[in-house]
GROMACS .gro file of C-alpha atoms in nm:
model
  335
    1MET     CA    1   2.038  -2.279  -3.320
    2THR     CA    2   1.936  -1.913  -3.298
    3ARG     CA    3   1.645  -1.834  -3.065
    4PRO     CA    4   1.349  -1.673  -3.249
    5ARG     CA    5   1.300  -1.307  -3.158
    6PHE     CA    6   0.926  -1.347  -3.103
    7LEU     CA    7   0.981  -1.620  -2.843
    8PRO     CA    8   0.993  -1.490  -2.483
    9ASP     CA    9   1.288  -1.572  -2.259
   10ASN     CA   10   1.291  -1.887  -2.048
   11PHE     CA   11   1.188  -1.708  -1.729
   12THR     CA   12   0.878  -1.554  -1.892
   13LEU     CA   13   0.784  -1.893  -2.034
   14SER     CA   14   0.829  -2.041  -1.688
   15LEU     CA   15   0.591  -1.779  -1.546
   16LEU     CA   16   0.327  -1.858  -1.808
   17ALA     CA   17   0.365  -2.230  -1.741
   18THR     CA   18   0.332  -2.168  -1.367
   19VAL     CA   19   0.004  -1.979  -1.415
   20LEU     CA   20  -0.135  -2.257  -1.635
   21ILE     CA   21  -0.034  -2.526  -1.386
   22ALA     CA   22  -0.190  -2.330  -1.099
   23SER     CA   23  -0.511  -2.288  -1.303
   24PHE     CA   24  -0.552  -2.658  -1.378
   25LEU     CA   25  -0.360  -2.814  -1.088
   26PRO     CA   26  -0.382  -2.569  -0.796
   27CYS     CA   27  -0.240  -2.673  -0.464
   28SER     CA   28  -0.485  -2.691  -0.176
   29GLY     CA   29  -0.518  -2.830   0.173
   30GLN     CA   30  -0.203  -2.981   0.317
   31THR     CA   31  -0.021  -2.946  -0.016
   32ALA     CA   32  -0.076  -2.571  -0.009
   33VAL     CA   33   0.064  -2.559   0.344
   34VAL     CA   34   0.376  -2.741   0.222
   35PHE     CA   35   0.417  -2.499  -0.069
   36GLU     CA   36   0.383  -2.204   0.170
   37TRP     CA   37   0.662  -2.346   0.382
   38VAL     CA   38   0.883  -2.408   0.077
   39THR     CA   39   0.816  -2.053  -0.044
   40ASP     CA   40   0.907  -1.907   0.295
   41ILE     CA   41   1.230  -2.110   0.301
   42ALA     CA   42   1.321  -1.996  -0.053
   43ILE     CA   43   1.259  -1.632   0.039
   44GLY     CA   44   1.462  -1.669   0.359
   45LEU     CA   45   1.747  -1.823   0.159
   46LEU     CA   46   1.725  -1.536  -0.089
   47PHE     CA   47   1.768  -1.273   0.184
   48PHE     CA   48   2.042  -1.474   0.354
   49LEU     CA   49   2.245  -1.486   0.032
   50HIS     CA   50   2.187  -1.115  -0.033
   51GLY     CA   51   2.303  -1.041   0.320
   52ALA     CA   52   2.618  -1.245   0.262
   53LYS     CA   53   2.684  -1.077  -0.072
   54LEU     CA   54   2.627  -0.709   0.013
   55SER     CA   55   2.898  -0.507   0.181
   56ARG     CA   56   2.829  -0.292   0.487
   57GLU     CA   57   2.908   0.020   0.285
   58ALA     CA   58   2.639  -0.071   0.028
   59ILE     CA   59   2.379  -0.127   0.300
   60VAL     CA   60   2.452   0.207   0.467
   61ALA     CA   61   2.425   0.377   0.129
   62GLY     CA   62   2.088   0.208   0.072
   63ILE     CA   63   1.949   0.316   0.409
   64THR     CA   64   2.063   0.677   0.374
   65HIS     CA   65   1.929   0.720   0.019
   66TRP     CA   66   1.643   0.933   0.150
   67ARG     CA   67   1.545   1.094  -0.184
   68LEU     CA   68   1.478   0.753  -0.335
   69HIS     CA   69   1.277   0.631  -0.033
   70ILE     CA   70   1.059   0.943  -0.020
   71LEU     CA   71   0.980   0.913  -0.391
   72ILE     CA   72   0.886   0.545  -0.357
   73PHE     CA   73   0.661   0.616  -0.057
   74LEU     CA   74   0.488   0.899  -0.244
   75CYS     CA   75   0.429   0.671  -0.543
   76THR     CA   76   0.288   0.396  -0.321
   77PHE     CA   77   0.069   0.596  -0.083
   78ALA     CA   78  -0.008   0.912  -0.285
   79MET     CA   79   0.018   0.847  -0.660
   80PHE     CA   80  -0.190   0.527  -0.654
   81PRO     CA   81  -0.483   0.664  -0.447
   82VAL     CA   82  -0.498   0.980  -0.661
   83LEU     CA   83  -0.484   0.764  -0.973
   84GLY     CA   84  -0.768   0.539  -0.856
   85VAL     CA   85  -0.997   0.830  -0.768
   86ALA     CA   86  -0.913   1.036  -1.080
   87LEU     CA   87  -0.974   0.744  -1.319
   88LYS     CA   88  -1.302   0.635  -1.159
   89PRO     CA   89  -1.533   0.822  -1.403
   90LEU     CA   90  -1.345   0.667  -1.695
   91LEU     CA   91  -1.288   0.311  -1.571
   92SER     CA   92  -1.578   0.233  -1.337
   93PRO     CA   93  -1.834   0.177  -1.622
   94MET     CA   94  -1.621  -0.119  -1.737
   95ILE     CA   95  -1.682  -0.315  -1.415
   96THR     CA   96  -1.929  -0.337  -1.128
   97PRO     CA   97  -1.927  -0.080  -0.844
   98GLU     CA   98  -1.818  -0.352  -0.599
   99LEU     CA   99  -1.517  -0.440  -0.811
  100TYR     CA  100  -1.414  -0.076  -0.844
  101THR     CA  101  -1.429  -0.050  -0.467
  102GLY     CA  102  -1.173  -0.328  -0.477
  103ILE     CA  103  -0.965  -0.120  -0.719
  104LEU     CA  104  -0.969   0.175  -0.479
  105PHE     CA  105  -0.871  -0.055  -0.193
  106LEU     CA  106  -0.588  -0.190  -0.410
  107CYS     CA  107  -0.456   0.164  -0.461
  108ALA     CA  108  -0.430   0.212  -0.083
  109LEU     CA  109  -0.219  -0.099  -0.021
  110PRO     CA  110   0.154  -0.100   0.061
  111ALA     CA  111   0.416  -0.227  -0.181
  112THR     CA  112   0.494  -0.595  -0.207
  113VAL     CA  113   0.823  -0.700  -0.049
  114GLN     CA  114   0.962  -1.030  -0.176
  115SER     CA  115   0.890  -1.002  -0.547
  116ALA     CA  116   0.991  -0.633  -0.565
  117ILE     CA  117   1.332  -0.712  -0.418
  118ALA     CA  118   1.376  -1.026  -0.627
  119LEU     CA  119   1.287  -0.840  -0.947
  120THR     CA  120   1.523  -0.556  -0.853
  121SER     CA  121   1.796  -0.816  -0.811
  122ILE     CA  122   1.723  -0.975  -1.150
  123ALA     CA  123   1.729  -0.632  -1.317
  124ARG     CA  124   2.060  -0.544  -1.145
  125GLY     CA  125   1.914  -0.251  -0.952
  126ASN     CA  126   1.994  -0.099  -0.613
  127ILE     CA  127   1.919  -0.402  -0.394
  128PRO     CA  128   2.004  -0.248  -0.052
  129ALA     CA  129   1.770   0.044  -0.119
  130ALA     CA  130   1.499  -0.196  -0.242
  131ILE     CA  131   1.524  -0.404   0.076
  132CYS     CA  132   1.496  -0.096   0.299
  133SER     CA  133   1.218   0.068   0.098
  134ALA     CA  134   0.997  -0.238   0.042
  135SER     CA  135   1.024  -0.354   0.403
  136ALA     CA  136   0.947  -0.005   0.537
  137SER     CA  137   0.652   0.025   0.298
  138SER     CA  138   0.503  -0.299   0.430
  139LEU     CA  139   0.538  -0.179   0.789
  140LEU     CA  140   0.398   0.168   0.719
  141GLY     CA  141   0.110   0.014   0.528
  142ILE     CA  142  -0.025  -0.139   0.849
  143PHE     CA  143  -0.095   0.216   0.967
  144LEU     CA  144  -0.143   0.411   0.642
  145THR     CA  145  -0.366   0.172   0.445
  146PRO     CA  146  -0.662   0.181   0.690
  147LEU     CA  147  -0.631   0.559   0.704
  148LEU     CA  148  -0.631   0.588   0.325
  149VAL     CA  149  -0.922   0.346   0.297
  150SER     CA  150  -1.124   0.551   0.544
  151VAL     CA  151  -1.052   0.867   0.343
  152ILE     CA  152  -1.113   0.716  -0.001
  153LEU     CA  153  -1.404   0.486   0.075
  154THR     CA  154  -1.536   0.651   0.394
  155THR     CA  155  -1.540   0.308   0.555
  156SER     CA  156  -1.643   0.305   0.921
  157GLY     CA  157  -1.510   0.074   1.191
  158THR     CA  158  -1.188   0.022   1.380
  159HIS     CA  159  -0.876  -0.155   1.259
  160ALA     CA  160  -0.673  -0.376   1.485
  161LEU     CA  161  -0.304  -0.346   1.414
  162SER     CA  162  -0.149  -0.675   1.310
  163PHE     CA  163   0.167  -0.721   1.515
  164ASP     CA  164   0.190  -1.072   1.366
  165ALA     CA  165   0.257  -0.911   1.027
  166ILE     CA  166   0.541  -0.707   1.175
  167GLY     CA  167   0.687  -1.017   1.336
  168LYS     CA  168   0.664  -1.211   1.010
  169ILE     CA  169   0.851  -0.940   0.821
  170LEU     CA  170   1.126  -0.933   1.084
  171LEU     CA  171   1.150  -1.312   1.097
  172GLN     CA  172   1.126  -1.388   0.727
  173LEU     CA  173   1.320  -1.098   0.576
  174LEU     CA  174   1.530  -0.908   0.826
  175LEU     CA  175   1.661  -1.200   1.033
  176PRO     CA  176   1.799  -1.400   0.735
  177PHE     CA  177   1.955  -1.083   0.597
  178VAL     CA  178   2.126  -1.007   0.930
  179LEU     CA  179   2.245  -1.368   0.957
  180GLY     CA  180   2.386  -1.341   0.606
  181GLN     CA  181   2.571  -1.025   0.705
  182ILE     CA  182   2.716  -1.204   1.008
  183ALA     CA  183   2.820  -1.500   0.793
  184ARG     CA  184   2.969  -1.276   0.524
  185ARG     CA  185   3.317  -1.291   0.678
  186TRP     CA  186   3.320  -1.669   0.624
  187ILE     CA  187   3.113  -1.724   0.306
  188GLY     CA  188   3.118  -1.380   0.140
  189GLY     CA  189   3.394  -1.477  -0.102
  190TRP     CA  190   3.223  -1.801  -0.199
  191VAL     CA  191   2.888  -1.626  -0.258
  192THR     CA  192   3.055  -1.358  -0.471
  193LYS     CA  193   3.233  -1.624  -0.675
  194HIS     CA  194   2.908  -1.816  -0.731
  195ARG     CA  195   2.679  -1.514  -0.762
  196ALA     CA  196   2.511  -1.669  -1.066
  197MET     CA  197   2.322  -1.901  -0.833
  198LEU     CA  198   2.146  -1.597  -0.685
  199LYS     CA  199   1.961  -1.565  -1.015
  200TYR     CA  200   1.806  -1.908  -0.970
  201VAL     CA  201   1.710  -1.830  -0.610
  202ASP     CA  202   1.551  -1.500  -0.721
  203GLN     CA  203   1.359  -1.656  -1.008
  204GLY     CA  204   1.265  -1.965  -0.810
  205SER     CA  205   1.118  -1.758  -0.527
  206ILE     CA  206   0.906  -1.558  -0.775
  207LEU     CA  207   0.775  -1.875  -0.940
  208LEU     CA  208   0.681  -2.016  -0.601
  209VAL     CA  209   0.503  -1.693  -0.503
  210VAL     CA  210   0.312  -1.693  -0.835
  211TYR     CA  211   0.207  -2.057  -0.800
  212THR     CA  212   0.094  -2.036  -0.437
  213ALA     CA  213  -0.089  -1.703  -0.483
  214PHE     CA  214  -0.262  -1.808  -0.805
  215SER     CA  215  -0.352  -2.149  -0.661
  216GLU     CA  216  -0.522  -1.980  -0.367
  217ALA     CA  217  -0.714  -1.755  -0.606
  218VAL     CA  218  -0.826  -2.048  -0.822
  219VAL     CA  219  -0.931  -2.258  -0.522
  220GLY     CA  220  -1.124  -1.956  -0.392
  221GLY     CA  221  -1.331  -1.951  -0.712
  222LEU     CA  222  -1.145  -1.694  -0.919
  223TRP     CA  223  -1.297  -1.811  -1.247
  224ASN     CA  224  -1.651  -1.847  -1.107
  225GLN     CA  225  -1.707  -1.510  -0.942
  226VAL     CA  226  -1.751  -1.291  -1.250
  227SER     CA  227  -1.864  -1.327  -1.610
  228GLY     CA  228  -1.621  -1.325  -1.898
  229THR     CA  229  -1.715  -0.970  -2.000
  230VAL     CA  230  -1.670  -0.828  -1.652
  231LEU     CA  231  -1.344  -1.018  -1.610
  232ALA     CA  232  -1.213  -0.872  -1.935
  233GLY     CA  233  -1.312  -0.524  -1.817
  234LEU     CA  234  -1.137  -0.581  -1.483
  235LEU     CA  235  -0.822  -0.697  -1.658
  236ALA     CA  236  -0.832  -0.381  -1.872
  237VAL     CA  237  -0.873  -0.159  -1.564
  238CYS     CA  238  -0.580  -0.328  -1.389
  239ALA     CA  239  -0.369  -0.298  -1.705
  240VAL     CA  240  -0.440   0.075  -1.737
  241ILE     CA  241  -0.348   0.145  -1.374
  242LEU     CA  242  -0.032  -0.067  -1.392
  243PHE     CA  243   0.075   0.092  -1.721
  244ILE     CA  244   0.035   0.445  -1.584
  245ALA     CA  245   0.217   0.353  -1.262
  246LEU     CA  246   0.512   0.202  -1.450
  247LEU     CA  247   0.523   0.496  -1.691
  248PHE     CA  248   0.509   0.752  -1.410
  249THR     CA  249   0.775   0.587  -1.192
  250THR     CA  250   1.007   0.553  -1.492
  251PHE     CA  251   0.955   0.912  -1.605
  252ILE     CA  252   0.985   1.073  -1.261
  253SER     CA  253   1.300   0.879  -1.170
  254ARG     CA  254   1.469   0.989  -1.492
  255ALA     CA  255   1.342   1.347  -1.462
  256LEU     CA  256   1.491   1.373  -1.111
  257GLY     CA  257   1.828   1.245  -1.230
  258PHE     CA  258   1.843   0.908  -1.054
  259SER     CA  259   2.092   0.648  -1.175
  260LYS     CA  260   1.978   0.344  -1.373
  261GLU     CA  261   2.012   0.123  -1.064
  262ASP     CA  262   1.798   0.363  -0.859
  263GLU     CA  263   1.547   0.389  -1.144
  264ILE     CA  264   1.503   0.011  -1.137
  265THR     CA  265   1.440   0.020  -0.761
  266ILE     CA  266   1.187   0.303  -0.793
  267VAL     CA  267   1.002   0.128  -1.076
  268PHE     CA  268   0.974  -0.210  -0.905
  269CYS     CA  269   0.913  -0.084  -0.550
  270GLY     CA  270   0.689   0.210  -0.642
  271SER     CA  271   0.455   0.036  -0.887
  272LYS     CA  272   0.370  -0.287  -0.700
  273LYS     CA  273   0.096  -0.372  -0.450
  274SER     CA  274   0.105  -0.642  -0.184
  275LEU     CA  275  -0.143  -0.928  -0.200
  276ALA     CA  276  -0.009  -1.073   0.125
  277SER     CA  277  -0.091  -0.754   0.316
  278GLY     CA  278  -0.412  -0.681   0.126
  279ILE     CA  279  -0.610  -0.998   0.196
  280PRO     CA  280  -0.582  -0.982   0.580
  281MET     CA  281  -0.664  -0.610   0.576
  282ALA     CA  282  -0.966  -0.667   0.353
  283LYS     CA  283  -1.103  -0.922   0.599
  284VAL     CA  284  -1.078  -0.664   0.878
  285LEU     CA  285  -1.199  -0.354   0.695
  286PHE     CA  286  -1.491  -0.500   0.496
  287SER     CA  287  -1.787  -0.725   0.565
  288SER     CA  288  -1.753  -1.093   0.487
  289GLY     CA  289  -1.999  -1.071   0.200
  290ALA     CA  290  -1.799  -0.797   0.024
  291VAL     CA  291  -1.451  -0.945   0.066
  292GLY     CA  292  -1.473  -1.161  -0.248
  293ALA     CA  293  -1.532  -0.863  -0.479
  294ILE     CA  294  -1.272  -0.658  -0.292
  295VAL     CA  295  -0.985  -0.906  -0.324
  296LEU     CA  296  -1.052  -1.015  -0.684
  297PRO     CA  297  -0.897  -0.699  -0.840
  298MET     CA  298  -0.608  -0.741  -0.600
  299MET     CA  299  -0.545  -1.100  -0.712
  300LEU     CA  300  -0.557  -1.012  -1.081
  301PHE     CA  301  -0.338  -0.705  -1.039
  302HIS     CA  302  -0.089  -0.909  -0.836
  303GLN     CA  303  -0.047  -1.167  -1.112
  304MET     CA  304  -0.034  -0.899  -1.382
  305GLN     CA  305   0.235  -0.697  -1.206
  306LEU     CA  306   0.448  -1.009  -1.157
  307MET     CA  307   0.420  -1.108  -1.523
  308VAL     CA  308   0.481  -0.761  -1.667
  309CYS     CA  309   0.757  -0.667  -1.423
  310ALA     CA  310   0.933  -0.999  -1.479
  311VAL     CA  311   0.959  -0.922  -1.850
  312LEU     CA  312   1.068  -0.566  -1.769
  313ALA     CA  313   1.332  -0.695  -1.528
  314ARG     CA  314   1.479  -0.916  -1.798
  315ARG     CA  315   1.499  -0.617  -2.033
  316TYR     CA  316   1.677  -0.413  -1.767
  317ALA     CA  317   1.916  -0.703  -1.699
  318SER     CA  318   2.013  -0.727  -2.066
  319ARG     CA  319   2.132  -0.367  -2.080
  320ILE     CA  320   2.494  -0.302  -2.168
  321GLU     CA  321   2.684  -0.100  -1.913
  322PRO     CA  322   2.875   0.199  -2.052
  323PRO     CA  323   3.248   0.135  -2.070
  324VAL     CA  324   3.459   0.280  -1.794
  325GLU     CA  325   3.707   0.530  -1.929
  326VAL     CA  326   4.058   0.458  -1.811
  327GLU     CA  327   4.305   0.741  -1.826
  328ALA     CA  328   4.605   0.654  -2.034
  329PRO     CA  329   4.932   0.652  -1.842
  330LYS     CA  330   5.151   0.950  -1.904
  331VAL     CA  331   5.471   0.867  -2.086
  332LYS     CA  332   5.776   1.035  -1.947
  333PRO     CA  333   5.970   1.197  -2.233
  334ALA     CA  334   6.314   1.065  -2.297
  335ALA     CA  335   6.602   1.275  -2.179
   0.00000   0.00000   0.00000
C-alpha cells in the first residue's frame, strides 16, 4: 500500500506522539529521574557508536575545519543576538515585556549538543565537525552567554562559572566517544556493517530528550503561565526567529561554497539553542520571580526547533547523491 504524500514520516509522527504523551502523561518525581538516566545512557551509547564508526582521518578533518567552526560560532553568538535586538520593535508588541526579555536571553545561549549532533547524523551531514562545534559551543557559552546577557539586557550581578557543566560534557559526550575510538579496532567492522542501527539510536535519543524536556515544562506549569493569546504570540515570535535562523544558515553556507554535508552541520549547529544550558544560567542571572517568564520562550523554542529540524533532517536524508563518474578504461588498439 502506497503511503499518502500528506502523511508525515514515521519519525515526525513519533515526535508528535511524544509531545502529546508528555502533555497528558508527563514524567515527574522518581520517574523523571529514571528517564533522565535512560536519556543519558542513550546519548552515551550514541557517542560511543559514533566513536567506533568514525575513522581517525575523519575526526582530524572535522577538528581542522576552521571555516565551518567560525561560521557556526558567529551564527550562535552574533547572528542570534543581533536578530533578537533588531526584531524587538516588530515582535515585542505580540508578547509581554518579560517574555521578550526571555527571547533576548534565548538569543544569547549556546547551541544544543545532543540533538544537533543526532540530527546531523540523521541528515547524513559532517558528524565529526558537528561533534567538535556543538561541544565547543556549549563550553564557550559558559563564558560568552553571561557577557552577552550583560550587554543585551544590562543585567547586573556576578556569574559563577559552572565547572559541573564542563565535567558533564566531558563525561557524557567526550568520554564515550573516546572509548568508542579505542574500541574501533575490535568492533569498528561490526558497527559499519550494522550502521542502520545508529539511526534508531539517533532517533531514540531525540525522542527521549523531547519527552523529558517537555515533561519538565508541563510539570512546571507550561500551560498555566500565560493566556492563549499570549501563548500564540510567543509561538509566532519563536517561529519567526527560527525561520530566519534556518534561512540564514542555509543561505550563507551555500553562498560560501560549503559542501552539502557541511551545510547540514552549519544549519543544525548554528540555528539551535540549548535548553539544558539555559535553565541553570537563567537561575543564576535572573531573580527567582522572573525565571518563569525567562525560561518559557526557551522551552517553546526548544520544542519547536526539535520538531522543525527533525522534519528538515529527514528531507536532507532523502536526498539522492550525485553519481560518481568512473573513467572508462582505455582500450589498447590491436596490433
